[in-house]
Short mmCIF file of C-alpha atoms and ligand atoms in Angstrom, two decimals:
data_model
loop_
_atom_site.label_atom_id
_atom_site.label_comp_id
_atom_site.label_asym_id
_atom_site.label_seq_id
_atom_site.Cartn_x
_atom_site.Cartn_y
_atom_site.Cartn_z
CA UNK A 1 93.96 98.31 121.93
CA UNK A 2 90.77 98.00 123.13
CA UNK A 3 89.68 94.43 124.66
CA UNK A 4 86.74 94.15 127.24
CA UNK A 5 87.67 91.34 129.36
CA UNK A 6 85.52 89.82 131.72
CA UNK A 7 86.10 89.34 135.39
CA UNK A 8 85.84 85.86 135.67
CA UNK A 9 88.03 84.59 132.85
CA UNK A 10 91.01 83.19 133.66
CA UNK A 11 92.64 83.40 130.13
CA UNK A 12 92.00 86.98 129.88
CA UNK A 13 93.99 87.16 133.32
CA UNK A 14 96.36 85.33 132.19
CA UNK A 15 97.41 86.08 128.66
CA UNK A 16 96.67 90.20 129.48
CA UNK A 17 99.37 90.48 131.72
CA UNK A 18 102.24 93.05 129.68
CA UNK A 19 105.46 91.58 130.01
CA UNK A 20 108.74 93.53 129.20
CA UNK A 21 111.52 91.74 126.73
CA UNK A 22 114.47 93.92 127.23
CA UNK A 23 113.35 98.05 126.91
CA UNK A 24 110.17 96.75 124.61
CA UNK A 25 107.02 96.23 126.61
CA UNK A 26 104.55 94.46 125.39
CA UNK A 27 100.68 94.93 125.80
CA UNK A 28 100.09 90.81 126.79
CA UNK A 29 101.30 87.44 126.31
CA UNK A 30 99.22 86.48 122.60
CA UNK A 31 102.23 86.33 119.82
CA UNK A 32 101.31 85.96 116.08
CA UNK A 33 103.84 83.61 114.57
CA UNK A 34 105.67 84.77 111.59
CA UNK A 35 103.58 82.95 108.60
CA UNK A 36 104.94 83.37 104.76
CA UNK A 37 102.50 84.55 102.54
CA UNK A 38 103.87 85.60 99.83
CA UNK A 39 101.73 88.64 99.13
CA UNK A 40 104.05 91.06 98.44
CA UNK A 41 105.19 91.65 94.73
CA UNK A 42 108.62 92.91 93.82
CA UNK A 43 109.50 91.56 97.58
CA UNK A 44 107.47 95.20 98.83
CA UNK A 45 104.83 94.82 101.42
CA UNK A 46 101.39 96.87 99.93
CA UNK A 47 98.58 98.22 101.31
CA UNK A 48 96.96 95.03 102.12
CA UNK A 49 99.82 93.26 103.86
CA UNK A 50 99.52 96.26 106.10
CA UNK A 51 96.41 95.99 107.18
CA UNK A 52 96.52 92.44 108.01
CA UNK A 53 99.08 92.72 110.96
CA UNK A 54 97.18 95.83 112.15
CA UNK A 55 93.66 94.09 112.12
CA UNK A 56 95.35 91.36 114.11
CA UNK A 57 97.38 94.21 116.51
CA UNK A 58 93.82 95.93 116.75
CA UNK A 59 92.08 92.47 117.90
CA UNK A 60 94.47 91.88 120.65
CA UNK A 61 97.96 90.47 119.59
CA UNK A 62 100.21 91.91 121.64
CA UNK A 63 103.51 90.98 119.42
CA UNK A 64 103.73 90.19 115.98
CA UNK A 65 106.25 88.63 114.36
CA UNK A 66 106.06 89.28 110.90
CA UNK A 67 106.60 86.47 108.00
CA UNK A 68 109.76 85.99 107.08
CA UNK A 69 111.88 88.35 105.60
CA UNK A 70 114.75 88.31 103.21
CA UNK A 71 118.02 89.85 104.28
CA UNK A 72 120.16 91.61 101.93
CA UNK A 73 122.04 89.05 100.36
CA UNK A 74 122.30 87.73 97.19
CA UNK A 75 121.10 84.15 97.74
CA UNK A 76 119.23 85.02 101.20
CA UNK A 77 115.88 83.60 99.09
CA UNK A 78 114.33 82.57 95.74
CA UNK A 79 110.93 84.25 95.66
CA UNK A 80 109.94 87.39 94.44
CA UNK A 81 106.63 87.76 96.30
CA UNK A 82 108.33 87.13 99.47
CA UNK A 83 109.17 90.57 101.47
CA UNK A 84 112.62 91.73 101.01
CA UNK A 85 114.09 93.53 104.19
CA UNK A 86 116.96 95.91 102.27
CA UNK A 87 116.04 98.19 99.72
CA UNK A 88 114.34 101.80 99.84
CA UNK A 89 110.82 100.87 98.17
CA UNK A 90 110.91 97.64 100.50
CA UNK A 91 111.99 99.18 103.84
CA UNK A 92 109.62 102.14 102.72
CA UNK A 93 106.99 99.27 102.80
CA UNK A 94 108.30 98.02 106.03
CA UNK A 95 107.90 101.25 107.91
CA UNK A 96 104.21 101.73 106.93
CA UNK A 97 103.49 98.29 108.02
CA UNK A 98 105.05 99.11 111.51
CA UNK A 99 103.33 102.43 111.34
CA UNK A 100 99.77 101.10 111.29
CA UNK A 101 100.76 98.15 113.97
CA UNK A 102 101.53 101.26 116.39
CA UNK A 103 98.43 102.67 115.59
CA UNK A 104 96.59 99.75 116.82
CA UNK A 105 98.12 99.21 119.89
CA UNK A 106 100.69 96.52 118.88
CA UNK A 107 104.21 95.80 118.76
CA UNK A 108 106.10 94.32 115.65
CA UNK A 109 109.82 92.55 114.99
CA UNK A 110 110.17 91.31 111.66
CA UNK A 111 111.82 87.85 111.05
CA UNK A 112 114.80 88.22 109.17
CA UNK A 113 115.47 84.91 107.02
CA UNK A 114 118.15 83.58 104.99
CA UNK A 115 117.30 80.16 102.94
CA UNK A 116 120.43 79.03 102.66
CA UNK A 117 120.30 75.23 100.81
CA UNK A 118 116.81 75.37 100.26
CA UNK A 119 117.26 77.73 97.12
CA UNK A 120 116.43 75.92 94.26
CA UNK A 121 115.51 77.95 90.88
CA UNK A 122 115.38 81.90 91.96
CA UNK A 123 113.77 84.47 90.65
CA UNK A 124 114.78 88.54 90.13
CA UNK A 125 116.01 90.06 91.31
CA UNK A 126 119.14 87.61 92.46
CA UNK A 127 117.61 84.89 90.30
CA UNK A 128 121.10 83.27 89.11
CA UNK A 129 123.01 83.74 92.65
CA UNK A 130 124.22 80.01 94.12
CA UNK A 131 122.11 78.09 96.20
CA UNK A 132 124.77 78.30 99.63
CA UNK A 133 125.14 76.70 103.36
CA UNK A 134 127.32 75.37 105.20
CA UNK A 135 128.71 72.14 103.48
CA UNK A 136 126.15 72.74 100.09
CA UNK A 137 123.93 70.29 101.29
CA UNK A 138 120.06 70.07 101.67
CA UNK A 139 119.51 67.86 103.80
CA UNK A 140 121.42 64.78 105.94
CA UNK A 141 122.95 62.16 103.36
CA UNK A 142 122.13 64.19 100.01
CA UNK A 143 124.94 64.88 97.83
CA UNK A 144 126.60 68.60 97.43
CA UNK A 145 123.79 70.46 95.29
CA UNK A 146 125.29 74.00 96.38
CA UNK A 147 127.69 75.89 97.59
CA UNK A 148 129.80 75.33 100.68
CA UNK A 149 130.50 78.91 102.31
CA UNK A 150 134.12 80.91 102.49
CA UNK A 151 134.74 83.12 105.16
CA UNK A 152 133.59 85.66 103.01
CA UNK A 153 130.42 84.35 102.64
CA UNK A 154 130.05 83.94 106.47
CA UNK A 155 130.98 87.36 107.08
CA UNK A 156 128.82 89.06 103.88
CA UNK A 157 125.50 87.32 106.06
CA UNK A 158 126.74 88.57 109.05
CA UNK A 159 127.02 91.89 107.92
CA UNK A 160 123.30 91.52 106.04
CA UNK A 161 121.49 90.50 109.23
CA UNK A 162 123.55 93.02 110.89
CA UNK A 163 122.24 95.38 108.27
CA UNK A 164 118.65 94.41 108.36
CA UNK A 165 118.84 95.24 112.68
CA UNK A 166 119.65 98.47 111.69
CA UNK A 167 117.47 99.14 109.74
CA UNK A 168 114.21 97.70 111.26
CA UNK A 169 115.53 99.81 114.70
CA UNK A 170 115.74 102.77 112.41
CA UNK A 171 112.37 102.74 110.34
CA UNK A 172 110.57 102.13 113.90
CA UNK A 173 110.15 98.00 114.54
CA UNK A 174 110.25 97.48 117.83
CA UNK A 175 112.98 94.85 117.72
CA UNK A 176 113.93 91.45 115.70
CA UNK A 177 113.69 87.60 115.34
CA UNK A 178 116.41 86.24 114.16
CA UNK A 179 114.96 82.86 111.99
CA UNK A 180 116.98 79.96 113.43
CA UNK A 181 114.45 77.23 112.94
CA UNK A 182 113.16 74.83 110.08
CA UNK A 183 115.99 73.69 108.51
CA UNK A 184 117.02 77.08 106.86
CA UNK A 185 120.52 78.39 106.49
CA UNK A 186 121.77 78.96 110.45
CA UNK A 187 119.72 75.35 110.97
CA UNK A 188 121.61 74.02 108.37
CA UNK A 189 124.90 75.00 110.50
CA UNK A 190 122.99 73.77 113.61
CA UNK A 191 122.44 70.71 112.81
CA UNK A 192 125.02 67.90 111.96
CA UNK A 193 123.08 66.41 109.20
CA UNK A 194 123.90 69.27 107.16
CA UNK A 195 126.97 70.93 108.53
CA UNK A 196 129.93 68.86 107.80
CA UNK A 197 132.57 71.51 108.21
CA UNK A 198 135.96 70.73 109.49
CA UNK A 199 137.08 74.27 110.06
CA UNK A 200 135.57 76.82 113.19
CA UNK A 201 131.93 76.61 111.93
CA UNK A 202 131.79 72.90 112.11
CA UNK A 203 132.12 69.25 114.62
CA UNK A 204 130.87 69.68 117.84
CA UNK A 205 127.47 71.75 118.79
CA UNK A 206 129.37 74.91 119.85
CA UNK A 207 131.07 74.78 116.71
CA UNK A 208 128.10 74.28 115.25
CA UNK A 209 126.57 77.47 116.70
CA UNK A 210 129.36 79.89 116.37
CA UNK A 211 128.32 81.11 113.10
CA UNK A 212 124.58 81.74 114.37
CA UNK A 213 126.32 83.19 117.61
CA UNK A 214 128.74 85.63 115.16
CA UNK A 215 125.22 86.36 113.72
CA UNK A 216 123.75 87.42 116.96
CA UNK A 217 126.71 89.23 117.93
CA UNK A 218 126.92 91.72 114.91
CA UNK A 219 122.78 91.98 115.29
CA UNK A 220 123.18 92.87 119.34
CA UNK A 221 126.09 95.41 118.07
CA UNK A 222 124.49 97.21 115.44
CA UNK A 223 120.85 98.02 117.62
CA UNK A 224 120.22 99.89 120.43
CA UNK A 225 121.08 97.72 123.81
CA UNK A 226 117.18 97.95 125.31
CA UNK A 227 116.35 96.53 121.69
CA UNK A 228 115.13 93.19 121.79
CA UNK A 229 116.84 90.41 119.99
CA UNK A 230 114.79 86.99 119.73
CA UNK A 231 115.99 84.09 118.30
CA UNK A 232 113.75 81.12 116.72
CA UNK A 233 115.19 77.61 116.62
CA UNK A 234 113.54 74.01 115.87
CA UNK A 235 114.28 70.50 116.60
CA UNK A 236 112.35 69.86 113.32
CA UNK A 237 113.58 70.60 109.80
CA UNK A 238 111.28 71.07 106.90
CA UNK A 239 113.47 68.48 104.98
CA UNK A 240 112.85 66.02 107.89
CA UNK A 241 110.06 66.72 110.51
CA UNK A 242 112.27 63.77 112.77
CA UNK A 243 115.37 65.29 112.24
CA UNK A 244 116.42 66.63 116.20
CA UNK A 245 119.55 69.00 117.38
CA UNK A 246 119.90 68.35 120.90
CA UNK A 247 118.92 64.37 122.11
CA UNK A 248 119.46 65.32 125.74
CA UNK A 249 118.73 68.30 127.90
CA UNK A 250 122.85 68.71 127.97
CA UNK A 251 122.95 68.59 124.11
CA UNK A 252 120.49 71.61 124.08
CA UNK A 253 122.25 73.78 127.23
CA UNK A 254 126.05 73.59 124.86
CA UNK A 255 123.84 74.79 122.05
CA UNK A 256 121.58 77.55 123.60
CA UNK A 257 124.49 78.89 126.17
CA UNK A 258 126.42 80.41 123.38
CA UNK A 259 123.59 81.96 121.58
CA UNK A 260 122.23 83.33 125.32
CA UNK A 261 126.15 84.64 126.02
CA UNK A 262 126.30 86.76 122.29
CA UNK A 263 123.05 88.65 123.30
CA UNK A 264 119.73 86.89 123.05
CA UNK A 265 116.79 88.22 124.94
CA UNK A 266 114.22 86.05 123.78
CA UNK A 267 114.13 82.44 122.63
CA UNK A 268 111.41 81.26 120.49
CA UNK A 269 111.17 77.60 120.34
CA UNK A 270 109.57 76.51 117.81
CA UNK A 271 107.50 72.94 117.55
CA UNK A 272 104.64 71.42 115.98
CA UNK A 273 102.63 70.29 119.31
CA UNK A 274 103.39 72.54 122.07
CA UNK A 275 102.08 69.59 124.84
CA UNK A 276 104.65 67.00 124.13
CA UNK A 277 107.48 67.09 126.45
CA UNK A 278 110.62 67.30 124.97
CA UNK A 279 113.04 65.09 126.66
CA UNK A 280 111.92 62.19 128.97
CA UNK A 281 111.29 62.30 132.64
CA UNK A 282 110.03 65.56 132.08
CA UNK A 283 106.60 67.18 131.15
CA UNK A 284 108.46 70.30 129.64
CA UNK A 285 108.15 71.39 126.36
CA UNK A 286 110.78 72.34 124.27
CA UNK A 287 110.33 76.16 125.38
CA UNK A 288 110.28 75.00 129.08
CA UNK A 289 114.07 73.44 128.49
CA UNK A 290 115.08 76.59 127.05
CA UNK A 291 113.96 78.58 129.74
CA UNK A 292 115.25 75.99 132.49
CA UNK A 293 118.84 75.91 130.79
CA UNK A 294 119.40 79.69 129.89
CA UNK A 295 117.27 81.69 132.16
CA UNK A 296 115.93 83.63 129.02
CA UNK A 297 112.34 85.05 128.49
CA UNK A 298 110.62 81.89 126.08
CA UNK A 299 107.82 81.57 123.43
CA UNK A 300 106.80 78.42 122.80
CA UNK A 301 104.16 77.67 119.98
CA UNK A 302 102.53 74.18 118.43
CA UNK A 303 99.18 73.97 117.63
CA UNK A 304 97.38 76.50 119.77
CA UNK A 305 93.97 77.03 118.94
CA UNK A 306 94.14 75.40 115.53
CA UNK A 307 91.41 73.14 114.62
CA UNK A 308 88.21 71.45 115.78
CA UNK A 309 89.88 69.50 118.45
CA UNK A 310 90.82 72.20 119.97
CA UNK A 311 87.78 74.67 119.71
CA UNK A 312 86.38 71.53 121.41
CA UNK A 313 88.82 71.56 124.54
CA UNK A 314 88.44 74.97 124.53
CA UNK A 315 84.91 74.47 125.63
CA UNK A 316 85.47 71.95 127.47
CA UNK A 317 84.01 68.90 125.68
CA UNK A 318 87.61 66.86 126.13
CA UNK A 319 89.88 66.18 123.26
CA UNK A 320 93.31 64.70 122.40
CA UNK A 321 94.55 68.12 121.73
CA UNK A 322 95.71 69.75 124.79
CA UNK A 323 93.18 72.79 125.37
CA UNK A 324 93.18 76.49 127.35
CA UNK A 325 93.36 75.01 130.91
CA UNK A 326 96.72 73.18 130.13
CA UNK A 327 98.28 76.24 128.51
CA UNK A 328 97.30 78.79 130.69
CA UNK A 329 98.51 76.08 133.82
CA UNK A 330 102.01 76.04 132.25
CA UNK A 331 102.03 80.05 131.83
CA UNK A 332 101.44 80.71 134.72
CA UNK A 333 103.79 78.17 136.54
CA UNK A 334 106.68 80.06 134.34
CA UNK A 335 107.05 77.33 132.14
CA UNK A 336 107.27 79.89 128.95
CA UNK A 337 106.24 83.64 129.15
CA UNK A 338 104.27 84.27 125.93
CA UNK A 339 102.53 81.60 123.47
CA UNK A 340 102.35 82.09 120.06
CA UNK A 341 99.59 81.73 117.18
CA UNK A 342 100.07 80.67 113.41
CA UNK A 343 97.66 79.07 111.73
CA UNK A 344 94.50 79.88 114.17
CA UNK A 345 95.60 83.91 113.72
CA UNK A 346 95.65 83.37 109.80
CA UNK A 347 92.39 81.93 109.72
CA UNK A 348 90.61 84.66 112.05
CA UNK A 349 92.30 87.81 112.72
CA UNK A 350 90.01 88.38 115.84
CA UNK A 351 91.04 84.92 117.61
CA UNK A 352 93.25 87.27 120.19
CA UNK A 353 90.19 89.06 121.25
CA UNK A 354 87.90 86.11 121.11
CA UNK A 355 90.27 84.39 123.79
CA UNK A 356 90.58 87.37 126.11
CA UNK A 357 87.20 87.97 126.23
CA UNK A 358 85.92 84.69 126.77
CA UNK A 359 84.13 84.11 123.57
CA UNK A 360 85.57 80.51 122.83
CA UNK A 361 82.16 79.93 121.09
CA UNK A 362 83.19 81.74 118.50
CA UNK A 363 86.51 80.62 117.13
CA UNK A 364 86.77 79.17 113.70
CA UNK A 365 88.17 75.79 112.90
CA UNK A 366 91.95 76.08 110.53
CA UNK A 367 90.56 75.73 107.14
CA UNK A 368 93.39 75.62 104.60
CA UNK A 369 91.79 77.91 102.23
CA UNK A 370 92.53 80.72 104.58
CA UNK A 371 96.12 80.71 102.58
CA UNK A 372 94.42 82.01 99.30
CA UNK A 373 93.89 85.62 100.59
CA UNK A 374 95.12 87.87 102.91
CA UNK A 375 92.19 88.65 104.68
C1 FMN B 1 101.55 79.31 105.93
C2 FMN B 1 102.66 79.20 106.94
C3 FMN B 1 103.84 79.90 106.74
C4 FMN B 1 104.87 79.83 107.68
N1 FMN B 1 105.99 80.58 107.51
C5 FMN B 1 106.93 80.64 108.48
C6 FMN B 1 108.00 81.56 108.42
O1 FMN B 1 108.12 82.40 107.50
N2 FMN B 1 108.91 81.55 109.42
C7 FMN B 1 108.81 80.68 110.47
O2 FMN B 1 109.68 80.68 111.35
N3 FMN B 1 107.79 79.81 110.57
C8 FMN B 1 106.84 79.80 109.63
N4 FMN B 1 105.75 78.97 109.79
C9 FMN B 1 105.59 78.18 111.02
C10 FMN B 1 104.72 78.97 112.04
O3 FMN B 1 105.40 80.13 112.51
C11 FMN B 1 104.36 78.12 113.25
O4 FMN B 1 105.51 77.79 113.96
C12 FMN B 1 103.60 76.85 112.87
O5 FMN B 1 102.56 77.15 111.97
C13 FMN B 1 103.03 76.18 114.10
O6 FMN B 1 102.13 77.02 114.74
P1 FMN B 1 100.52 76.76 114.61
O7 FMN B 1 100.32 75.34 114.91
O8 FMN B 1 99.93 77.71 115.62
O9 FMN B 1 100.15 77.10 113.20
C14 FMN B 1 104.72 79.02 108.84
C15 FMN B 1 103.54 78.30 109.01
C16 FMN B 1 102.51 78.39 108.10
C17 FMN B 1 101.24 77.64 108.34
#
């Protein structure tokens, strides 16, 4: 990657610095957040979904976590334009798009996704598998719409996201995110609106996480140990942006210890303003807890860089949203080690290199018709 980088910025200081999670090193601290886009027919990833991660690797993202990806299981997800992570043409797919990310100086974990109660209508090529979770519900207070999960169903998505680790170790990704977050199936165990088990899986928030832990587990077992493992989890659901897991720092530390103990480097915590502090008396974020109560490596991500506001800040013209200074204060005071980018990285693949070389002038505003292509 090739970035010139002025002396005197301090952003370029502080978001070049390489930082190591587990064996993987990677080149600085700019992380593209994994963004659906639902360009890939037949669940394969083409030519062109290829060269958007490696125009963004080439600009100066240093890790990119790719949209998410479906595991191998039958009711993993209901889209046939979504990436599929099992099957040869798919994984063939995969390995190019890893390929070309190498070859411009960036490092790549795909996020490997199960839907769980979200399914509604599928399509091929699983399109009349159950919609499944943990107690068949969608959300907290909705009656049964799916499936509640056997053992055998627990242990078949195990073995899937065990299989997917595998397999993105073996066709050369350089680890994997594990897609906690958002109200999606391990969420739906997470949190107690959905997960109204009475068995092992079920009741209290270790309980709660053991199935996401057994997921963890299988993933640590079936990679190489220097691989890294990350794991993304949300207070906020997509069926309820209020909904929380954790109301007090302790809440979050019997959650998070588990998951830590079964082998997870990185924790990705993922909310929708990365300023606001989580809990009160403190001004950490949700990332900053995580680090604080399990001593892992953290991304945090919210908002960075996404619209006028923020180009404003940015250049210093002052501005509700929270703007460079703040993030790079809170970087650099260990707060979280690496801050990623969704929306502002779809809109302009060369935001990473417009940052790190000072050229804040430059950056586009989030226009939402940046979804319609992959450009
Ligand atoms: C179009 C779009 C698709 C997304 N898809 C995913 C996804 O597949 N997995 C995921 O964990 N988050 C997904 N997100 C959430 C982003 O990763 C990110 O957390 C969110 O956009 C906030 O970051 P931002 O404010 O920088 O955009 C998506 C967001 C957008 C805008």
């Amino acid at each position: 990657m090739t970035v010139t980088t002025p002396p005197a910025s301090r952003a370029a200081r502080v978001l070049s610095r390489p930082i190591a999670l587990n064996g993987l090193t990677v080149p600085n601290r700019i992380v593209m957040a994994p963004m659906t886009r639902m360009f890939s027919p037949g669940g394969v990833p083409g030519e062109d979904v290829r060269s958007y991660y490696a125009r963004r690797a080439a600009a100066g993202v240093g890790l990119i976590v790719t949209e998410g990806t479906y595991v191998g299981h039958e009711s993993a997800g209901q889209s046939d334009r979504v990436p599929r992570f099992h099957g040869e043409e798919q994984l063939a797919g995969w390995a190019e798009v890893a390929a070309d990310v190498h070859a411009a100086g960036g490092t790549i974990v795909p996020q490997l996704w199960h839907i769980g109660m979200v399914r509604k209508q599928g399509e091929p090529p699983f399109a009349d598998a159950p919609a499944v979770g943990p107690s068949g519900l969608v959300t907290a207070g909705a009656e049964p719409t799916g499936k509640a999960m056997t053992q055998a169903d627990l242990d078949a998505v195990i073995g899937a996201f065990a299989q997917a680790a595998a397999d993105a170790e073996r066709i050369g990704f350089d680890g994997v995110e594990i897609h906690g977050a958002h109200g999606y199936l391990l969420d739906q165990f997470l949190w107690e609106g959905t997960n109204r088990r009475t068995d092992a899986y079920g009741g209290d928030p270790v309980a709660r996480t053991r199935f996401s832990a057994e997921i963890v587990a299988a993933v640590r077992a079936a990679v190489s140990p220097g691989f890294p493992v990350i794991f993304r989890y949300s207070q906020w659901k997509q069926q309820d942006y209020t909904a929380r897991l954790a109301e007090t720092p302790e809440e979050l530390e019997a959650l998070l210890t588990p998951l830590a103990a079964a082998g997870v480097d990185v924790f990705h915590a993922s909310t929708r303003r990365y300023w606001l502090p989580e809990f009160e008396g403190s001004d950490l974020n949700l990332a900053g807890w995580t680090k604080k109560l399990t001593g892992k490596q953290v991304i945090t991500v919210g908002s960075v860089g996404l619209d006028g506001d923020f180009v404003k800040a940015f250049q210093g013209e002052g501005s509700e949203v929270k703007g460079i200074e703040d993030l790079l204060d809170r970087l650099e005071a260990d707060e979280f080690d690496m801050v990623a980018i969704g929306r502002a990285l779809l809109q302009d693949p060369e935001w990473a290199a417009k940052v790190l070389s000072d050229r804040f002038d430059e950056l586009k505003p989030y226009d939402a018709a940046a979804l319609k292509s992959l450009s």
